[in-house]
Amino acid sequence: MTRGVTLLKMASDIVAQLADSLAKAGVEDGELSYKGQGRKLDDAQSVEEIVKEIQEFEGLQALRLEGNTFGVEAAQAIAKALETKSQFQRCYWSDMFTGRLRCEIPPALNSLGDALMLAGARLTVLDLSDNAFGPDGVKGIENLLKSTACYTLQELRLNNCGMGIGGAQILAASLIQCHKKSSADGTPLSLKVFVAGRNRLENDGATALAQAFQLMGSMEEVHMPQNGINHPGVTALATAMQHNAGLRILNLNDNTFTEKGAIAMAQALKHLRSIQVINFGDCLVRPAGAAAIAETVSEGLPILKELNLSFCEITEEAALAVAQAVTNKDQLVKLDLNGNCLGEDGCKALRDAMEDMNMGELLGSLSDDEGDQDDDDKDEDDDEEKDDDDDEEVDEEELEEEEEEEEEEESIDNKLSTPVSAPRPPDVSSFLSFPSPDKLLKLGAKRALLIEQQVDVSDATKTAEAFLKIASVYKEENNDVKNAVLDSIDALMKKAFSTPSFQGYSFVSSLLVLLGLIKSEDKVKPVLVVPGHLHTLEHVVRQDYFPKENVAVLEAFMSRNDKVLDSCGNARNGLQSTLHRVGAED
């Protein structure tokens, strides 16, 4: 009996050890793993063993290739083996192109993606982190992301891939297209986890992805640290996040909010009662931004667990407001306010405040505090700013006086040289301030050039405003006006989209906001939508200068049952039909 018990215990221990070993190896049911073997696999011969094991693995659901390096031929051989794996779901393919030329990566990814599509796979996880493949690498998975294989995708991990703005725009357009096609199929894409840290996304890349997030509305985790995103991109993400009510984790560490972005994000957080982790560390939210976030935290966020506002130039008063805001957060496990500008007294006051609330152990270290802002230096800065302001005021007054003198001289000259009855010809600024068909025609044959020169296309919002003002005078029944509008719009859009600094996705976002199809945190007042806006837009999306990736974005929002466009029935139908046709061509 004793011997039987001993054997049973030994067997139990062996099973436990085996389970522990499998857990440590990260192997799940239906998973084949070559993780971390450090193998250099160049051609089909080098992966014969892997190919054989894939072919023989019944019910393969996941393949781990990370920590090895694969050449194009090796990837193609593995792809061939995957073509019959219809139950395949999870791609763990991070760090699998170390030492490869960038030009090798897209064909390798294309072959793997084509195999999954051919197999009829339904992916839930796609992890390609740490591959540094740039925008071209995103093109390598573009077809896969648009296919039925990704209708079921729940996790997309692209950390440290160097996508840049261009890659982010391709990625966003692919996700939007996938959502459109999957929705039509009755199974809308519901991505839950998105990871894209260290990708140089910047404002335009973040804005493009924000449109995809807003459209899907299913995000639970968003990790986008270290991407050079400033307040315009942060504001776009804030607008998108409030449409994702199930969001639990938001990590935007090491981007640059400033007060404007922080306040927009604070407003968005009011809609996110499921949020558990907020990481805005090293985001320069500053005192005003911290105060706005504190107000949101105090009013809601009932299950908040972690709040990171470290290294954000927050002062003592704002830090204490944050501490007070977490008073009743029963599930809080950490508050990080390290690396701010509290000073020795401020750090003590913060610790005391947390101790008084019996939450002292939840406050992270304050060892890297930058010290309180030097009041004397601040006073000197204020004095310098005041002096600068005074100088500016004097300069402005002198400039105004000079302009008044010039206007008086011009007025006298005009009275001497121009008959009293001659009306003053309209100028571009007058037309853009109060547009009318007559004013546009009176700008003459050079109207397109004059308008193009007047509008600052480096500012996407101003360009969108000018677009809608010009389009508002469109007359379908008047060919002269119609041609004048379209010629002017073509000139403006060609210049805009050929200007390197022009942010195309920001332009489309601004258009949608101004048309009332997207809500803005900046409380922008939408224009009164008229058929001319939609007729002109229909013309523009057909032109070669208009990026095709923006078509899917417009179609997604225009296809919504939005009452804003009800008064433009025929124009709306025409635009939707054109968007669908152009999108299908792509």
CSV table of N, CA and C in Angstrom, one decimal, residues 497-577:
chain,number,residue,atom,x,y,z
A,497,PHE,N,-1.3,67.5,-51.6
A,497,PHE,CA,-0.8,66.1,-51.6
A,497,PHE,C,0.6,65.9,-52.1
A,498,SER,N,1.1,66.9,-52.8
A,498,SER,CA,2.5,66.8,-53.3
A,498,SER,C,3.5,67.5,-52.3
A,499,THR,N,2.9,68.1,-51.3
A,499,THR,CA,3.8,68.8,-50.3
A,499,THR,C,4.2,67.8,-49.2
A,500,PRO,N,5.5,67.5,-49.0
A,500,PRO,CA,5.9,66.5,-48.0
A,500,PRO,C,5.4,66.7,-46.6
A,501,SER,N,5.2,67.9,-46.2
A,501,SER,CA,4.7,68.2,-44.8
A,501,SER,C,3.2,68.0,-44.7
A,502,PHE,N,2.5,67.9,-45.8
A,502,PHE,CA,1.0,67.8,-45.7
A,502,PHE,C,0.6,66.5,-45.1
A,503,GLN,N,-0.3,66.5,-44.1
A,503,GLN,CA,-0.7,65.3,-43.4
A,503,GLN,C,-2.1,64.9,-43.9
A,504,GLY,N,-2.0,64.0,-44.8
A,504,GLY,CA,-3.2,63.5,-45.5
A,504,GLY,C,-4.3,63.0,-44.7
A,505,TYR,N,-4.0,62.2,-43.7
A,505,TYR,CA,-5.0,61.6,-42.8
A,505,TYR,C,-5.6,62.7,-41.9
A,506,SER,N,-4.8,63.6,-41.5
A,506,SER,CA,-5.3,64.7,-40.7
A,506,SER,C,-6.3,65.6,-41.5
A,507,PHE,N,-6.0,65.7,-42.8
A,507,PHE,CA,-6.9,66.5,-43.7
A,507,PHE,C,-8.3,65.7,-43.7
A,508,VAL,N,-8.2,64.4,-43.9
A,508,VAL,CA,-9.5,63.7,-44.0
A,508,VAL,C,-10.2,63.7,-42.7
A,509,SER,N,-9.5,63.6,-41.6
A,509,SER,CA,-10.1,63.7,-40.3
A,509,SER,C,-10.8,65.0,-40.1
A,510,SER,N,-10.1,66.1,-40.5
A,510,SER,CA,-10.7,67.5,-40.3
A,510,SER,C,-11.9,67.6,-41.2
A,511,LEU,N,-11.9,67.0,-42.4
A,511,LEU,CA,-13.1,67.1,-43.2
A,511,LEU,C,-14.2,66.4,-42.6
A,512,LEU,N,-14.0,65.2,-42.0
A,512,LEU,CA,-15.1,64.5,-41.3
A,512,LEU,C,-15.6,65.2,-40.1
A,513,VAL,N,-14.7,65.8,-39.4
A,513,VAL,CA,-15.1,66.6,-38.2
A,513,VAL,C,-16.0,67.8,-38.7
A,514,LEU,N,-15.5,68.5,-39.7
A,514,LEU,CA,-16.2,69.7,-40.1
A,514,LEU,C,-17.6,69.4,-40.8
A,515,LEU,N,-17.7,68.2,-41.3
A,515,LEU,CA,-18.9,67.7,-41.9
A,515,LEU,C,-19.9,67.1,-40.8
A,516,GLY,N,-19.4,67.1,-39.6
A,516,GLY,CA,-20.2,66.6,-38.5
A,516,GLY,C,-20.3,65.1,-38.4
A,517,LEU,N,-19.4,64.3,-39.1
A,517,LEU,CA,-19.4,62.9,-39.1
A,517,LEU,C,-18.5,62.3,-38.0
A,518,ILE,N,-17.7,63.1,-37.4
A,518,ILE,CA,-16.8,62.7,-36.3
A,518,ILE,C,-16.9,63.8,-35.2
A,519,LYS,N,-17.0,63.4,-34.0
A,519,LYS,CA,-17.0,64.4,-32.9
A,519,LYS,C,-15.6,64.7,-32.6
A,520,SER,N,-15.3,66.0,-32.2
A,520,SER,CA,-14.0,66.4,-31.9
A,520,SER,C,-13.9,66.9,-30.5
A,521,GLU,N,-12.8,66.6,-29.8
A,521,GLU,CA,-12.6,67.1,-28.4
A,521,GLU,C,-12.4,68.6,-28.4
A,522,ASP,N,-12.0,69.2,-29.5
A,522,ASP,CA,-11.9,70.6,-29.6
A,522,ASP,C,-13.2,71.4,-29.8
A,523,LYS,N,-14.3,70.6,-29.8
A,523,LYS,CA,-15.6,71.2,-29.9
A,523,LYS,C,-15.7,72.1,-31.2
A,524,VAL,N,-15.2,71.6,-32.3
A,524,VAL,CA,-15.3,72.3,-33.5
A,524,VAL,C,-16.8,72.3,-34.0
A,525,LYS,N,-17.2,73.4,-34.4
A,525,LYS,CA,-18.6,73.5,-34.9
A,525,LYS,C,-18.7,73.1,-36.4
A,526,PRO,N,-19.5,72.1,-36.7
A,526,PRO,CA,-19.6,71.6,-38.1
A,526,PRO,C,-20.2,72.6,-39.0
A,527,VAL,N,-19.9,72.5,-40.3
A,527,VAL,CA,-20.5,73.4,-41.3
A,527,VAL,C,-21.9,72.8,-41.6
A,528,LEU,N,-22.7,73.7,-42.2
A,528,LEU,CA,-24.0,73.2,-42.8
A,528,LEU,C,-23.7,72.5,-44.1
A,529,VAL,N,-23.9,71.2,-44.1
A,529,VAL,CA,-23.5,70.4,-45.2
A,529,VAL,C,-24.5,70.6,-46.4
A,530,VAL,N,-23.9,70.9,-47.6
A,530,VAL,CA,-24.7,71.1,-48.8
A,530,VAL,C,-24.3,70.1,-49.8
A,531,PRO,N,-25.1,69.9,-50.9
A,531,PRO,CA,-24.8,68.9,-51.9
A,531,PRO,C,-23.4,69.2,-52.6
A,532,GLY,N,-23.1,70.5,-52.7
A,532,GLY,CA,-21.8,70.8,-53.3
A,532,GLY,C,-20.6,70.2,-52.7
A,533,HIS,N,-20.7,70.1,-51.3
A,533,HIS,CA,-19.6,69.5,-50.6
A,533,HIS,C,-19.4,68.1,-51.1
A,534,LEU,N,-20.4,67.3,-51.2
A,534,LEU,CA,-20.3,65.9,-51.6
A,534,LEU,C,-20.0,65.7,-53.0
A,535,HIS,N,-20.6,66.6,-53.9
A,535,HIS,CA,-20.3,66.5,-55.3
A,535,HIS,C,-18.8,66.7,-55.6
A,536,THR,N,-18.3,67.7,-54.9
A,536,THR,CA,-16.9,68.0,-55.0
A,536,THR,C,-16.0,66.9,-54.5
A,537,LEU,N,-16.4,66.4,-53.4
A,537,LEU,CA,-15.6,65.3,-52.8
A,537,LEU,C,-15.6,64.0,-53.7
A,538,GLU,N,-16.8,63.8,-54.4
A,538,GLU,CA,-16.9,62.7,-55.3
A,538,GLU,C,-15.9,62.9,-56.5
A,539,HIS,N,-15.8,64.1,-56.9
A,539,HIS,CA,-14.8,64.4,-58.0
A,539,HIS,C,-13.4,64.1,-57.5
A,540,VAL,N,-13.1,64.6,-56.3
A,540,VAL,CA,-11.7,64.5,-55.8
A,540,VAL,C,-11.2,63.0,-55.7
A,541,VAL,N,-12.1,62.2,-55.1
A,541,VAL,CA,-11.7,60.8,-54.8
A,541,VAL,C,-11.4,60.0,-56.1
A,542,ARG,N,-11.9,60.5,-57.3
A,542,ARG,CA,-11.6,59.9,-58.5
A,542,ARG,C,-10.3,60.3,-59.1
A,543,GLN,N,-9.6,61.3,-58.6
A,543,GLN,CA,-8.4,61.8,-59.2
A,543,GLN,C,-7.2,61.0,-58.7
A,544,ASP,N,-6.2,61.0,-59.6
A,544,ASP,CA,-4.9,60.3,-59.3
A,544,ASP,C,-4.2,60.9,-58.1
A,545,TYR,N,-4.3,62.2,-57.8
A,545,TYR,CA,-3.6,62.8,-56.7
A,545,TYR,C,-4.1,62.4,-55.4
A,546,PHE,N,-5.4,61.8,-55.3
A,546,PHE,CA,-6.0,61.5,-54.0
A,546,PHE,C,-5.6,60.1,-53.6
A,547,PRO,N,-4.9,60.0,-52.5
A,547,PRO,CA,-4.4,58.6,-52.0
A,547,PRO,C,-5.5,57.6,-51.8
A,548,LYS,N,-5.3,56.5,-52.4
A,548,LYS,CA,-6.4,55.4,-52.4
A,548,LYS,C,-6.6,54.9,-50.9
A,549,GLU,N,-5.6,55.0,-50.1
A,549,GLU,CA,-5.8,54.5,-48.7
A,549,GLU,C,-6.8,55.4,-47.9
A,550,ASN,N,-7.0,56.6,-48.4
A,550,ASN,CA,-8.0,57.5,-47.8
A,550,ASN,C,-9.4,57.2,-48.2
A,551,VAL,N,-9.6,56.5,-49.3
A,551,VAL,CA,-10.9,56.2,-49.8
A,551,VAL,C,-11.7,55.3,-48.8
A,552,ALA,N,-11.0,54.3,-48.3
A,552,ALA,CA,-11.6,53.4,-47.4
A,552,ALA,C,-12.1,54.1,-46.1
A,553,VAL,N,-11.3,55.1,-45.7
A,553,VAL,CA,-11.7,55.9,-44.5
A,553,VAL,C,-12.9,56.7,-44.7
A,554,LEU,N,-13.0,57.4,-45.9
A,554,LEU,CA,-14.2,58.2,-46.2
A,554,LEU,C,-15.4,57.3,-46.4
A,555,GLU,N,-15.2,56.1,-47.1
A,555,GLU,CA,-16.3,55.3,-47.3
A,555,GLU,C,-16.9,54.7,-46.0
A,556,ALA,N,-16.0,54.4,-45.1
A,556,ALA,CA,-16.5,53.9,-43.8
A,556,ALA,C,-17.4,54.8,-43.0
A,557,PHE,N,-17.0,56.1,-43.0
A,557,PHE,CA,-17.8,57.1,-42.3
A,557,PHE,C,-19.0,57.6,-43.1
A,558,MET,N,-18.8,57.7,-44.4
A,558,MET,CA,-19.9,58.1,-45.2
A,558,MET,C,-21.1,57.1,-45.3
A,559,SER,N,-20.7,55.8,-45.1
A,559,SER,CA,-21.7,54.8,-45.2
A,559,SER,C,-22.6,54.6,-43.9
A,560,ARG,N,-22.2,55.4,-42.9
A,560,ARG,CA,-23.0,55.3,-41.7
A,560,ARG,C,-24.4,56.0,-41.9
A,561,ASN,N,-25.4,55.5,-41.2
A,561,ASN,CA,-26.7,56.1,-41.3
A,561,ASN,C,-26.7,57.4,-40.5
A,562,ASP,N,-26.1,58.4,-41.0
A,562,ASP,CA,-26.0,59.7,-40.3
A,562,ASP,C,-27.0,60.7,-40.9
A,563,LYS,N,-27.8,61.3,-40.0
A,563,LYS,CA,-28.8,62.3,-40.4
A,563,LYS,C,-28.2,63.6,-41.0
A,564,VAL,N,-26.9,63.8,-40.7
A,564,VAL,CA,-26.2,65.0,-41.2
A,564,VAL,C,-26.3,65.1,-42.7
A,565,LEU,N,-26.3,64.0,-43.3
A,565,LEU,CA,-26.2,64.0,-44.8
A,565,LEU,C,-27.6,63.7,-45.5
A,566,ASP,N,-28.6,63.6,-44.6
A,566,ASP,CA,-30.0,63.3,-45.2
A,566,ASP,C,-30.5,64.3,-46.2
A,567,SER,N,-30.1,65.6,-46.0
A,567,SER,CA,-30.5,66.7,-46.9
A,567,SER,C,-29.8,66.6,-48.3
A,568,CYS,N,-28.8,65.7,-48.4
A,568,CYS,CA,-28.0,65.7,-49.6
A,568,CYS,C,-28.2,64.3,-50.3
A,569,GLY,N,-29.4,63.8,-50.3
A,569,GLY,CA,-29.7,62.5,-50.8
A,569,GLY,C,-29.0,62.0,-52.0
A,570,ASN,N,-29.2,62.7,-53.2
A,570,ASN,CA,-28.6,62.3,-54.4
A,570,ASN,C,-27.1,62.4,-54.4
A,571,ALA,N,-26.7,63.5,-53.9
A,571,ALA,CA,-25.2,63.8,-53.8
A,571,ALA,C,-24.5,62.7,-52.9
A,572,ARG,N,-25.2,62.4,-51.8
A,572,ARG,CA,-24.7,61.4,-50.9
A,572,ARG,C,-24.6,60.0,-51.6
A,573,ASN,N,-25.7,59.6,-52.3
A,573,ASN,CA,-25.7,58.3,-52.9
A,573,ASN,C,-24.6,58.3,-54.0
A,574,GLY,N,-24.4,59.4,-54.7
A,574,GLY,CA,-23.4,59.4,-55.8
A,574,GLY,C,-22.0,59.2,-55.2
A,575,LEU,N,-21.8,59.9,-54.1
A,575,LEU,CA,-20.5,59.8,-53.4
A,575,LEU,C,-20.2,58.4,-52.9
A,576,GLN,N,-21.2,57.8,-52.3
A,576,GLN,CA,-21.1,56.5,-51.7
A,576,GLN,C,-20.8,55.5,-52.8
A,577,SER,N,-21.5,55.6,-53.9
A,577,SER,CA,-21.3,54.7,-55.1
A,577,SER,C,-19.9,54.8,-55.6
